[in-house]
Short mmCIF file of C-alpha atoms in Angstrom, two decimals:
data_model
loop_
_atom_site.label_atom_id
_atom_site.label_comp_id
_atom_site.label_asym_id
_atom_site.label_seq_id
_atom_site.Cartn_x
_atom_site.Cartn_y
_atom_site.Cartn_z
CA UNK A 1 109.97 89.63 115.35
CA UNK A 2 109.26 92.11 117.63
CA UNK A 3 105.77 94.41 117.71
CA UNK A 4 105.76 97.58 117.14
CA UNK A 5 101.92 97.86 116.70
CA UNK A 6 101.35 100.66 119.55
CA UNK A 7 104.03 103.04 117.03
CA UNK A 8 102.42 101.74 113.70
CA UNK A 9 98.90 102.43 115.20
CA UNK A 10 99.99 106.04 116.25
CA UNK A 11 102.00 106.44 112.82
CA UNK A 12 98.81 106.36 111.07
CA UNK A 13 95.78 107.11 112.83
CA UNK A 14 95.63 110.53 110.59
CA UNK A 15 95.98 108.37 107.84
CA UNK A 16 92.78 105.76 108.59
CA UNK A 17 91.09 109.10 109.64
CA UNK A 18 91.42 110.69 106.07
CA UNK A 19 90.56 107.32 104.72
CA UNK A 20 87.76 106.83 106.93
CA UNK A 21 86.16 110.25 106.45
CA UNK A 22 86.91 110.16 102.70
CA UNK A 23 84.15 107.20 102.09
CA UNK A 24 81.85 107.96 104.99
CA UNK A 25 81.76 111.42 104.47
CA UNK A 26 80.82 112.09 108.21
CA UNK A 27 83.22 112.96 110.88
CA UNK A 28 81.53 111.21 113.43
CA UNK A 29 81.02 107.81 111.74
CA UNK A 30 84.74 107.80 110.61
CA UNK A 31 85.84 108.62 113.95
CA UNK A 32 83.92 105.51 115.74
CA UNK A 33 85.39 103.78 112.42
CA UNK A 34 88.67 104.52 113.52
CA UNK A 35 88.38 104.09 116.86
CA UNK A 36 86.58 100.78 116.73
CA UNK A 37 89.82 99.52 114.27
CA UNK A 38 92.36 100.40 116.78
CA UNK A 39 90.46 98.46 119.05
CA UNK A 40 90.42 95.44 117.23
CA UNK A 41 94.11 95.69 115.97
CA UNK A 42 95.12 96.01 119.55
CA UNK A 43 93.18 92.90 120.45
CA UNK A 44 94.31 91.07 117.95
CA UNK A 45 98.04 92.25 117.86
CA UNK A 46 99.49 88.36 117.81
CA UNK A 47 97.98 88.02 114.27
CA UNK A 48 100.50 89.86 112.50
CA UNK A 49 103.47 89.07 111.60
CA UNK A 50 105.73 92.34 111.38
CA UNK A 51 106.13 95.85 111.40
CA UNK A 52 105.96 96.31 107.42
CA UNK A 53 102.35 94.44 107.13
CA UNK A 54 101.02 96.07 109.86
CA UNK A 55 99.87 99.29 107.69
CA UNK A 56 98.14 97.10 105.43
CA UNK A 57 96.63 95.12 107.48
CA UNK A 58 95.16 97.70 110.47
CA UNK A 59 93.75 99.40 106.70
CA UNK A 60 91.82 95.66 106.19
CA UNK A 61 90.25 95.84 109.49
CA UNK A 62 89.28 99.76 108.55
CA UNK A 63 87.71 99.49 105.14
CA UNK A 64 85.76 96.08 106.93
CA UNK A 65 84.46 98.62 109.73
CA UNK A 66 83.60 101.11 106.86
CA UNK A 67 81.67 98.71 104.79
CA UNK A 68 79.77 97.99 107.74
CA UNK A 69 79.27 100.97 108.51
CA UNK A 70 77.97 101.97 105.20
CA UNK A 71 75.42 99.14 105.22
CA UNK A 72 74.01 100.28 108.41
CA UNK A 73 73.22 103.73 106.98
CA UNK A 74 72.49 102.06 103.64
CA UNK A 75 69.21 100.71 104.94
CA UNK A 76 68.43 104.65 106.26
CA UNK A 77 65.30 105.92 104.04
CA UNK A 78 67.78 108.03 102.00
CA UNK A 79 66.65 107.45 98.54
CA UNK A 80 69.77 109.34 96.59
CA UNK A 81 69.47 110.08 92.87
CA UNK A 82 72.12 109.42 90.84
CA UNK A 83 70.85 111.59 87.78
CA UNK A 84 70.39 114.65 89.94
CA UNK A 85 73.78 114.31 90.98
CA UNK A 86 75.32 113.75 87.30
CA UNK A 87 72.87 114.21 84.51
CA UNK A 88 72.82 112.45 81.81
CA UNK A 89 74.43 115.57 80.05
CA UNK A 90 76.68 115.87 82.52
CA UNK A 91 80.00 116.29 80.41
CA UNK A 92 78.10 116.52 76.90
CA UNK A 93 80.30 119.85 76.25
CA UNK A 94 83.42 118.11 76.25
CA UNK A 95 82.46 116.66 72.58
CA UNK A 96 81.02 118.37 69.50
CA UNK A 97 78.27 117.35 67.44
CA UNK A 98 80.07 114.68 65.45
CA UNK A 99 80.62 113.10 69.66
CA UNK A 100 84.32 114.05 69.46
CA UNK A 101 86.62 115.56 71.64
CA UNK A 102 86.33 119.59 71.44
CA UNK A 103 89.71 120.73 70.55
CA UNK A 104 89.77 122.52 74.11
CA UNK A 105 88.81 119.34 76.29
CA UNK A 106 90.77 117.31 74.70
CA UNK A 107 92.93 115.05 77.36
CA UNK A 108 96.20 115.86 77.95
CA UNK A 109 99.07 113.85 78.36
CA UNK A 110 99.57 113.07 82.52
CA UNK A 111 102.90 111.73 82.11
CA UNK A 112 104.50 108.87 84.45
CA UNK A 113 102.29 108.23 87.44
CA UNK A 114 104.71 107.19 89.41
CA UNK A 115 106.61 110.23 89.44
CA UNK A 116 103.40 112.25 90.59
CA UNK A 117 102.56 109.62 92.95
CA UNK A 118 106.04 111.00 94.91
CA UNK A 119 104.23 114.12 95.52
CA UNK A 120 102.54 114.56 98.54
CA UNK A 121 100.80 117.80 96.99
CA UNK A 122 99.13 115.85 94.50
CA UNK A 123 97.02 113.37 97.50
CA UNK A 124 96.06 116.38 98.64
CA UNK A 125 94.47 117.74 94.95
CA UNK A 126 93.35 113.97 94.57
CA UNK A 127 91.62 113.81 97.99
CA UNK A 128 89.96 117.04 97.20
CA UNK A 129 88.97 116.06 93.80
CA UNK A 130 87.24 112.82 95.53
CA UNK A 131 85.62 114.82 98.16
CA UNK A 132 83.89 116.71 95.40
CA UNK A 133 81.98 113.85 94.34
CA UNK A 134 78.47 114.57 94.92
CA UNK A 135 77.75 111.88 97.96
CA UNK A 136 75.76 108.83 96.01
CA UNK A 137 78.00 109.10 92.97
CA UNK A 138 81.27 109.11 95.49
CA UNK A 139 79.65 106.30 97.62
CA UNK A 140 79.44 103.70 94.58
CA UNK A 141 83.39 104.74 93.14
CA UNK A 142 84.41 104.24 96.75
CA UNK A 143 83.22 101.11 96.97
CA UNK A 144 84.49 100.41 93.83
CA UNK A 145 87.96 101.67 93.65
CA UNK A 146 88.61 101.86 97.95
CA UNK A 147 86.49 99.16 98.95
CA UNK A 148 87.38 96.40 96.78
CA UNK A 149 83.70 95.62 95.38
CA UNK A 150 83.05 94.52 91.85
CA UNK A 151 80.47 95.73 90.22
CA UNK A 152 78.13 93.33 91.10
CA UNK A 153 78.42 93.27 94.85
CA UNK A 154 77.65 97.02 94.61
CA UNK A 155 74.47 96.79 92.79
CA UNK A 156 73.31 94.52 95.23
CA UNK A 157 74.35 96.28 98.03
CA UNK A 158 72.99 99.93 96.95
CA UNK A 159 69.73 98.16 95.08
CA UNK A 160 70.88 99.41 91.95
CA UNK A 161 70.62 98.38 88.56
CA UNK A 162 73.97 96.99 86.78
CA UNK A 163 73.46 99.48 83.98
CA UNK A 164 72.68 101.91 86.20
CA UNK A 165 76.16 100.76 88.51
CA UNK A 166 78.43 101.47 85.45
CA UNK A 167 76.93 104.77 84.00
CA UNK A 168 77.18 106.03 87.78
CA UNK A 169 81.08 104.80 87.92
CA UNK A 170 81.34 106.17 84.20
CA UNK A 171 80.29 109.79 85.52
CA UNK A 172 82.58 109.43 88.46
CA UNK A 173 85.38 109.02 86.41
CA UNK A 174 84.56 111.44 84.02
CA UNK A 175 84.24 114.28 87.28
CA UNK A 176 87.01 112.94 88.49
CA UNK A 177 89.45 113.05 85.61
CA UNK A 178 87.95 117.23 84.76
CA UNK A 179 88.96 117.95 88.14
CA UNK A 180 92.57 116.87 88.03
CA UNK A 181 93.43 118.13 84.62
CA UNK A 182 92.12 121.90 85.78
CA UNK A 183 93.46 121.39 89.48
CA UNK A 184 96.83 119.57 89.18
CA UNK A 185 97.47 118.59 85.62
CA UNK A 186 97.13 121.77 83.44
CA UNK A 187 99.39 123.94 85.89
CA UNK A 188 102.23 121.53 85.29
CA UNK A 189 103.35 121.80 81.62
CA UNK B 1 82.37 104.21 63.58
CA UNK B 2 82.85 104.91 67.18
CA UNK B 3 82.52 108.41 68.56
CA UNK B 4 84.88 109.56 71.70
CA UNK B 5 81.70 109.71 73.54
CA UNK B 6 81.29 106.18 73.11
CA UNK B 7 84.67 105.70 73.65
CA UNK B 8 84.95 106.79 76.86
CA UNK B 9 82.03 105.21 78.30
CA UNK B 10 83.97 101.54 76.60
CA UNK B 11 86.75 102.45 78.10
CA UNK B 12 85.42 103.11 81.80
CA UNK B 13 83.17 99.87 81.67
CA UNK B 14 86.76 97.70 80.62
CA UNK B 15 88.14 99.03 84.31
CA UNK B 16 85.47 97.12 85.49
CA UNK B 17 84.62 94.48 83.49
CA UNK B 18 85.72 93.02 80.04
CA UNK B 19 84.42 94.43 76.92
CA UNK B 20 82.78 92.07 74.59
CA UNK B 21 84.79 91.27 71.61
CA UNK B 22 83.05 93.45 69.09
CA UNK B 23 83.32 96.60 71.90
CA UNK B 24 86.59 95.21 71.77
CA UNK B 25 87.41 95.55 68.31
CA UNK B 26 85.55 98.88 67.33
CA UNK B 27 87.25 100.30 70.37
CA UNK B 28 90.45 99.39 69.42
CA UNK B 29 90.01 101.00 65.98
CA UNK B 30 89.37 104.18 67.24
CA UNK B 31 92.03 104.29 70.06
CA UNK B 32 94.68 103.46 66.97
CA UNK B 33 93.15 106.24 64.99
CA UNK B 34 92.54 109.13 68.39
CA UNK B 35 95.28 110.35 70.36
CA UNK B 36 92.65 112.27 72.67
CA UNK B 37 91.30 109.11 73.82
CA UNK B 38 93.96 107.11 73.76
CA UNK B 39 95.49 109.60 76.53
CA UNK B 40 91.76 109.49 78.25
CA UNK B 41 92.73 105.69 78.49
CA UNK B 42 95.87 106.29 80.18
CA UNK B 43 93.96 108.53 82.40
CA UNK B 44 91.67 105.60 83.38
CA UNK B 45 94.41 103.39 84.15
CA UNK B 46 95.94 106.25 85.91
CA UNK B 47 93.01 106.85 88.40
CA UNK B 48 92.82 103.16 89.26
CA UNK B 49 96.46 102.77 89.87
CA UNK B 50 96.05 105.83 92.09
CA UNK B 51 92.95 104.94 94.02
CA UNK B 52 94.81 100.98 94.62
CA UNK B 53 97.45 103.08 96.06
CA UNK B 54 96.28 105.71 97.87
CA UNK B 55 96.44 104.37 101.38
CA UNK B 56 99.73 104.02 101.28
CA UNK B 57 100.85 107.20 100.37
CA UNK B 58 101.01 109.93 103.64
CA UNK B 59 100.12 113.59 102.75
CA UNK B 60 102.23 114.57 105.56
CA UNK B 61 105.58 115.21 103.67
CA UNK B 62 108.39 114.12 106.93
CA UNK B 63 106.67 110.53 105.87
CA UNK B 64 109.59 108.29 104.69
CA UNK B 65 108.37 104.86 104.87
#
Protein backbone atom coordinates (compact mmCIF):
# COMPACT_ATOMS: atom_id res chain seq x y z
CA UNK A 1 0.00 0.00 0.00
CA UNK A 2 1.17 3.17 -0.67
CA UNK A 3 2.30 6.00 2.19
CA UNK A 4 0.70 8.76 2.63
CA UNK A 5 2.40 9.62 6.02
CA UNK A 6 3.79 13.24 4.90
CA UNK A 7 -0.46 14.12 4.29
CA UNK A 8 -1.56 12.16 7.50
CA UNK A 9 1.24 13.96 9.49
CA UNK A 10 0.08 17.43 8.13
CA UNK A 11 -3.74 16.31 8.52
CA UNK A 12 -3.25 16.29 12.12
CA UNK A 13 -0.55 18.14 13.57
CA UNK A 14 -3.40 20.62 15.12
CA UNK A 15 -4.84 17.67 16.37
CA UNK A 16 -1.53 16.11 18.44
CA UNK A 17 -1.06 19.86 19.31
CA UNK A 18 -4.50 20.12 21.18
CA UNK A 19 -3.77 16.74 22.55
CA UNK A 20 -0.38 17.54 23.51
CA UNK A 21 -1.14 20.86 25.20
CA UNK A 22 -4.30 19.42 26.79
CA UNK A 23 -2.13 17.02 29.28
CA UNK A 24 1.01 19.09 29.47
CA UNK A 25 -0.61 22.15 29.97
CA UNK A 26 2.44 24.16 28.56
CA UNK A 27 2.77 25.36 25.08
CA UNK A 28 6.27 24.88 24.90
CA UNK A 29 6.56 21.29 26.19
CA UNK A 30 3.66 20.20 23.84
CA UNK A 31 5.23 21.82 21.02
CA UNK A 32 8.79 19.88 21.42
CA UNK A 33 6.15 16.92 22.11
CA UNK A 34 4.88 17.33 18.84
CA UNK A 35 7.69 18.06 17.10
CA UNK A 36 9.82 15.29 18.52
CA UNK A 37 6.66 12.71 17.30
CA UNK A 38 6.80 13.84 13.80
CA UNK A 39 10.26 13.14 13.94
CA UNK A 40 10.06 9.76 14.94
CA UNK A 41 6.98 8.88 12.69
CA UNK A 42 8.97 10.13 9.80
CA UNK A 43 11.88 7.91 10.73
CA UNK A 44 10.07 5.19 11.22
CA UNK A 45 7.50 5.54 8.29
CA UNK A 46 8.11 1.64 7.01
CA UNK A 47 6.44 0.48 10.29
CA UNK A 48 3.03 1.13 9.35
CA UNK A 49 1.02 -0.47 7.44
CA UNK A 50 -1.62 2.06 5.86
CA UNK A 51 -3.14 5.24 5.64
CA UNK A 52 -6.17 4.43 8.11
CA UNK A 53 -3.69 3.29 11.15
CA UNK A 54 -1.54 5.94 10.69
CA UNK A 55 -3.71 8.45 13.00
CA UNK A 56 -3.62 6.03 15.65
CA UNK A 57 -0.52 5.14 15.60
CA UNK A 58 1.56 8.78 15.13
CA UNK A 59 -1.10 9.41 18.54
CA UNK A 60 0.98 6.15 20.27
CA UNK A 61 4.24 7.68 19.62
CA UNK A 62 2.62 11.20 21.09
CA UNK A 63 1.04 10.17 24.35
CA UNK A 64 4.72 7.95 24.77
CA UNK A 65 6.58 11.46 24.26
CA UNK A 66 3.99 13.01 26.73
CA UNK A 67 4.42 10.49 29.42
CA UNK A 68 7.93 11.14 29.21
CA UNK A 69 7.67 14.24 29.26
CA UNK A 70 5.56 14.36 32.29
CA UNK A 71 8.03 12.23 34.25
CA UNK A 72 10.76 14.58 33.56
CA UNK A 73 8.85 17.47 35.15
CA UNK A 74 7.39 14.99 37.64
CA UNK A 75 10.68 14.79 39.50
CA UNK A 76 10.62 19.03 39.49
CA UNK A 77 10.23 20.09 43.37
CA UNK A 78 6.55 20.91 42.62
CA UNK A 79 4.81 19.49 45.54
CA UNK A 80 0.93 20.01 44.22
CA UNK A 81 -1.95 19.56 46.66
CA UNK A 82 -4.68 17.78 45.69
CA UNK A 83 -7.07 19.06 48.58
CA UNK A 84 -6.34 22.67 47.79
CA UNK A 85 -7.32 22.04 44.42
CA UNK A 86 -10.70 20.05 45.31
CA UNK A 87 -11.59 20.05 48.94
CA UNK A 88 -12.92 17.55 50.51
CA UNK A 89 -16.29 19.57 50.34
CA UNK A 90 -15.80 20.21 47.08
CA UNK A 91 -19.37 19.28 45.64
CA UNK A 92 -21.02 18.74 49.24
CA UNK A 93 -23.96 21.20 47.95
CA UNK A 94 -25.04 18.98 45.36
CA UNK A 95 -26.70 16.64 48.23
CA UNK A 96 -28.84 17.51 51.26
CA UNK A 97 -28.47 16.44 54.67
CA UNK A 98 -29.96 12.98 54.28
CA UNK A 99 -26.53 12.76 51.32
CA UNK A 100 -29.09 12.86 48.47
CA UNK A 101 -29.30 14.52 45.38
CA UNK A 102 -30.78 18.24 45.87
CA UNK A 103 -33.75 18.37 43.69
CA UNK A 104 -31.79 21.15 41.62
CA UNK A 105 -28.45 19.09 41.01
CA UNK A 106 -29.96 16.32 40.29
CA UNK A 107 -28.34 14.67 36.90
CA UNK A 108 -30.01 14.97 33.93
CA UNK A 109 -30.55 12.68 31.30
CA UNK A 110 -27.43 13.20 28.43
CA UNK A 111 -29.08 11.19 25.93
CA UNK A 112 -27.16 8.98 23.17
CA UNK A 113 -23.47 9.77 23.19
CA UNK A 114 -22.95 8.97 20.04
CA UNK A 115 -25.11 11.44 18.59
CA UNK A 116 -23.23 14.29 20.59
CA UNK A 117 -20.04 12.78 19.79
CA UNK A 118 -21.01 14.02 15.87
CA UNK A 119 -20.72 17.45 17.09
CA UNK A 120 -17.70 19.16 16.71
CA UNK A 121 -19.10 22.00 19.14
CA UNK A 122 -19.30 19.71 21.88
CA UNK A 123 -14.97 18.78 21.75
CA UNK A 124 -14.72 22.13 21.96
CA UNK A 125 -17.09 22.51 25.46
CA UNK A 126 -15.35 19.11 26.46
CA UNK A 127 -11.79 20.39 25.85
CA UNK A 128 -12.66 23.45 27.77
CA UNK A 129 -14.28 21.64 30.53
CA UNK A 130 -10.83 19.52 30.81
CA UNK A 131 -8.72 22.53 30.64
CA UNK A 132 -10.52 23.73 33.73
CA UNK A 133 -9.18 21.11 35.80
CA UNK A 134 -7.08 22.65 38.33
CA UNK A 135 -3.41 21.26 37.04
CA UNK A 136 -2.63 18.19 39.69
CA UNK A 137 -6.24 17.04 39.67
CA UNK A 138 -6.17 17.22 35.54
CA UNK A 139 -2.63 15.62 35.51
CA UNK A 140 -3.81 12.27 37.37
CA UNK A 141 -7.47 12.01 35.05
CA UNK A 142 -5.15 12.50 32.09
CA UNK A 143 -3.16 9.91 32.82
CA UNK A 144 -5.94 8.00 33.61
CA UNK A 145 -8.46 8.44 30.94
CA UNK A 146 -5.70 9.88 27.91
CA UNK A 147 -2.77 8.11 28.94
CA UNK A 148 -3.85 4.67 29.40
CA UNK A 149 -2.56 4.21 33.17
CA UNK A 150 -4.42 2.18 35.73
CA UNK A 151 -4.66 3.28 38.81
CA UNK A 152 -1.82 1.79 40.11
CA UNK A 153 0.84 2.88 37.69
CA UNK A 154 -0.31 6.43 38.57
CA UNK A 155 0.18 6.24 42.21
CA UNK A 156 3.48 5.14 41.64
CA UNK A 157 4.34 7.48 39.22
CA UNK A 158 2.93 10.77 41.08
CA UNK A 159 3.99 9.17 44.76
CA UNK A 160 0.56 9.10 45.69
CA UNK A 161 -1.43 7.10 47.86
CA UNK A 162 -4.10 4.59 46.14
CA UNK A 163 -6.82 6.11 48.28
CA UNK A 164 -5.65 9.22 47.69
CA UNK A 165 -5.42 8.23 43.48
CA UNK A 166 -9.23 7.47 43.45
CA UNK A 167 -10.70 10.35 45.63
CA UNK A 168 -8.49 12.68 43.26
CA UNK A 169 -10.09 10.84 39.98
CA UNK A 170 -13.52 10.85 41.99
CA UNK A 171 -13.30 14.85 42.19
CA UNK A 172 -12.25 15.01 38.61
CA UNK A 173 -15.17 13.43 37.52
CA UNK A 174 -17.40 15.07 39.66
CA UNK A 175 -15.85 18.81 38.11
CA UNK A 176 -15.99 17.42 35.11
CA UNK A 177 -19.52 16.12 34.82
CA UNK A 178 -20.88 20.02 36.68
CA UNK A 179 -19.20 21.57 33.91
CA UNK A 180 -20.88 19.85 31.01
CA UNK A 181 -24.36 19.75 32.36
CA UNK A 182 -24.17 23.88 32.86
CA UNK A 183 -21.97 24.33 29.60
CA UNK A 184 -23.37 21.90 26.98
CA UNK A 185 -26.02 19.72 28.52
CA UNK A 186 -28.64 22.04 30.17
CA UNK A 187 -28.88 24.39 26.99
CA UNK A 188 -30.00 21.42 24.94
CA UNK A 189 -33.45 20.28 26.19
CA UNK B 1 -28.71 2.22 53.15
CA UNK B 2 -26.56 3.93 50.68
CA UNK B 3 -26.65 7.69 50.27
CA UNK B 4 -26.05 9.31 46.55
CA UNK B 5 -22.97 10.65 48.05
CA UNK B 6 -21.75 7.32 48.52
CA UNK B 7 -23.05 6.39 45.45
CA UNK B 8 -21.21 8.39 43.38
CA UNK B 9 -17.93 7.94 44.85
CA UNK B 10 -18.90 3.62 44.15
CA UNK B 11 -19.67 4.41 41.05
CA UNK B 12 -16.42 6.47 39.98
CA UNK B 13 -14.06 3.86 41.77
CA UNK B 14 -16.02 0.81 39.41
CA UNK B 15 -14.53 2.96 36.17
CA UNK B 16 -11.47 2.08 37.58
CA UNK B 17 -11.50 -0.84 39.35
CA UNK B 18 -14.14 -3.51 40.43
CA UNK B 19 -16.27 -2.96 43.36
CA UNK B 20 -16.21 -5.58 45.97
CA UNK B 21 -19.24 -7.67 46.05
CA UNK B 22 -20.97 -6.11 49.01
CA UNK B 23 -20.21 -2.34 47.25
CA UNK B 24 -21.59 -4.30 44.64
CA UNK B 25 -24.75 -5.26 46.00
CA UNK B 26 -25.69 -2.13 48.20
CA UNK B 27 -24.90 -0.17 45.10
CA UNK B 28 -27.04 -1.93 43.02
CA UNK B 29 -29.96 -1.46 45.45
CA UNK B 30 -29.85 2.02 45.34
CA UNK B 31 -29.26 2.51 41.53
CA UNK B 32 -32.72 0.24 41.17
CA UNK B 33 -34.39 2.48 43.66
CA UNK B 34 -32.59 6.37 42.27
CA UNK B 35 -33.10 7.61 38.93
CA UNK B 36 -30.63 10.64 39.78
CA UNK B 37 -27.86 8.33 40.09
CA UNK B 38 -28.63 5.94 37.90
CA UNK B 39 -28.34 8.85 35.13
CA UNK B 40 -24.96 10.02 37.14
CA UNK B 41 -23.90 6.38 36.08
CA UNK B 42 -24.60 6.88 32.57
CA UNK B 43 -22.72 10.03 32.90
CA UNK B 44 -19.63 8.08 34.08
CA UNK B 45 -19.75 5.74 31.33
CA UNK B 46 -20.36 8.67 29.16
CA UNK B 47 -17.10 10.59 30.10
CA UNK B 48 -14.97 7.48 29.63
CA UNK B 49 -16.40 6.61 26.31
CA UNK B 50 -15.66 10.24 25.44
CA UNK B 51 -12.17 10.63 26.80
CA UNK B 52 -11.28 6.80 24.80
CA UNK B 53 -12.45 8.69 21.89
CA UNK B 54 -11.44 11.94 21.87
CA UNK B 55 -8.41 11.79 19.64
CA UNK B 56 -10.18 10.81 17.02
CA UNK B 57 -12.66 13.24 16.76
CA UNK B 58 -11.33 16.80 14.81
CA UNK B 59 -12.86 20.08 16.17
CA UNK B 60 -12.31 21.48 12.85
CA UNK B 61 -15.81 20.82 11.27
CA UNK B 62 -14.53 20.31 7.04
CA UNK B 63 -13.03 16.98 8.93
CA UNK B 64 -14.68 13.96 7.19
CA UNK B 65 -12.59 11.07 7.95
Amino acid sequence: MESHLPEVLAGIRNDLLRFARLQLRDDAAAEDAVQETLVAAIEAAGKFAGQSQAKTWVFAILKNKIIDSMRRRAREPNIGSYDEEFPASAFDSLFNERLHWNAAERPSDWGDPAQTFEDAQFWQVFDACLDRLPPNTGRVFMMREFLGFDTSEICKELSISPSNCWVVLHRARMALRLCLESQWFQGRK
Amino acid sequence: MLSCKDATELMSQRQDQPLGLMAQIRLQLHLAMCVGCRRFDQQMNFLRQATSCREGKSQEPQDTL
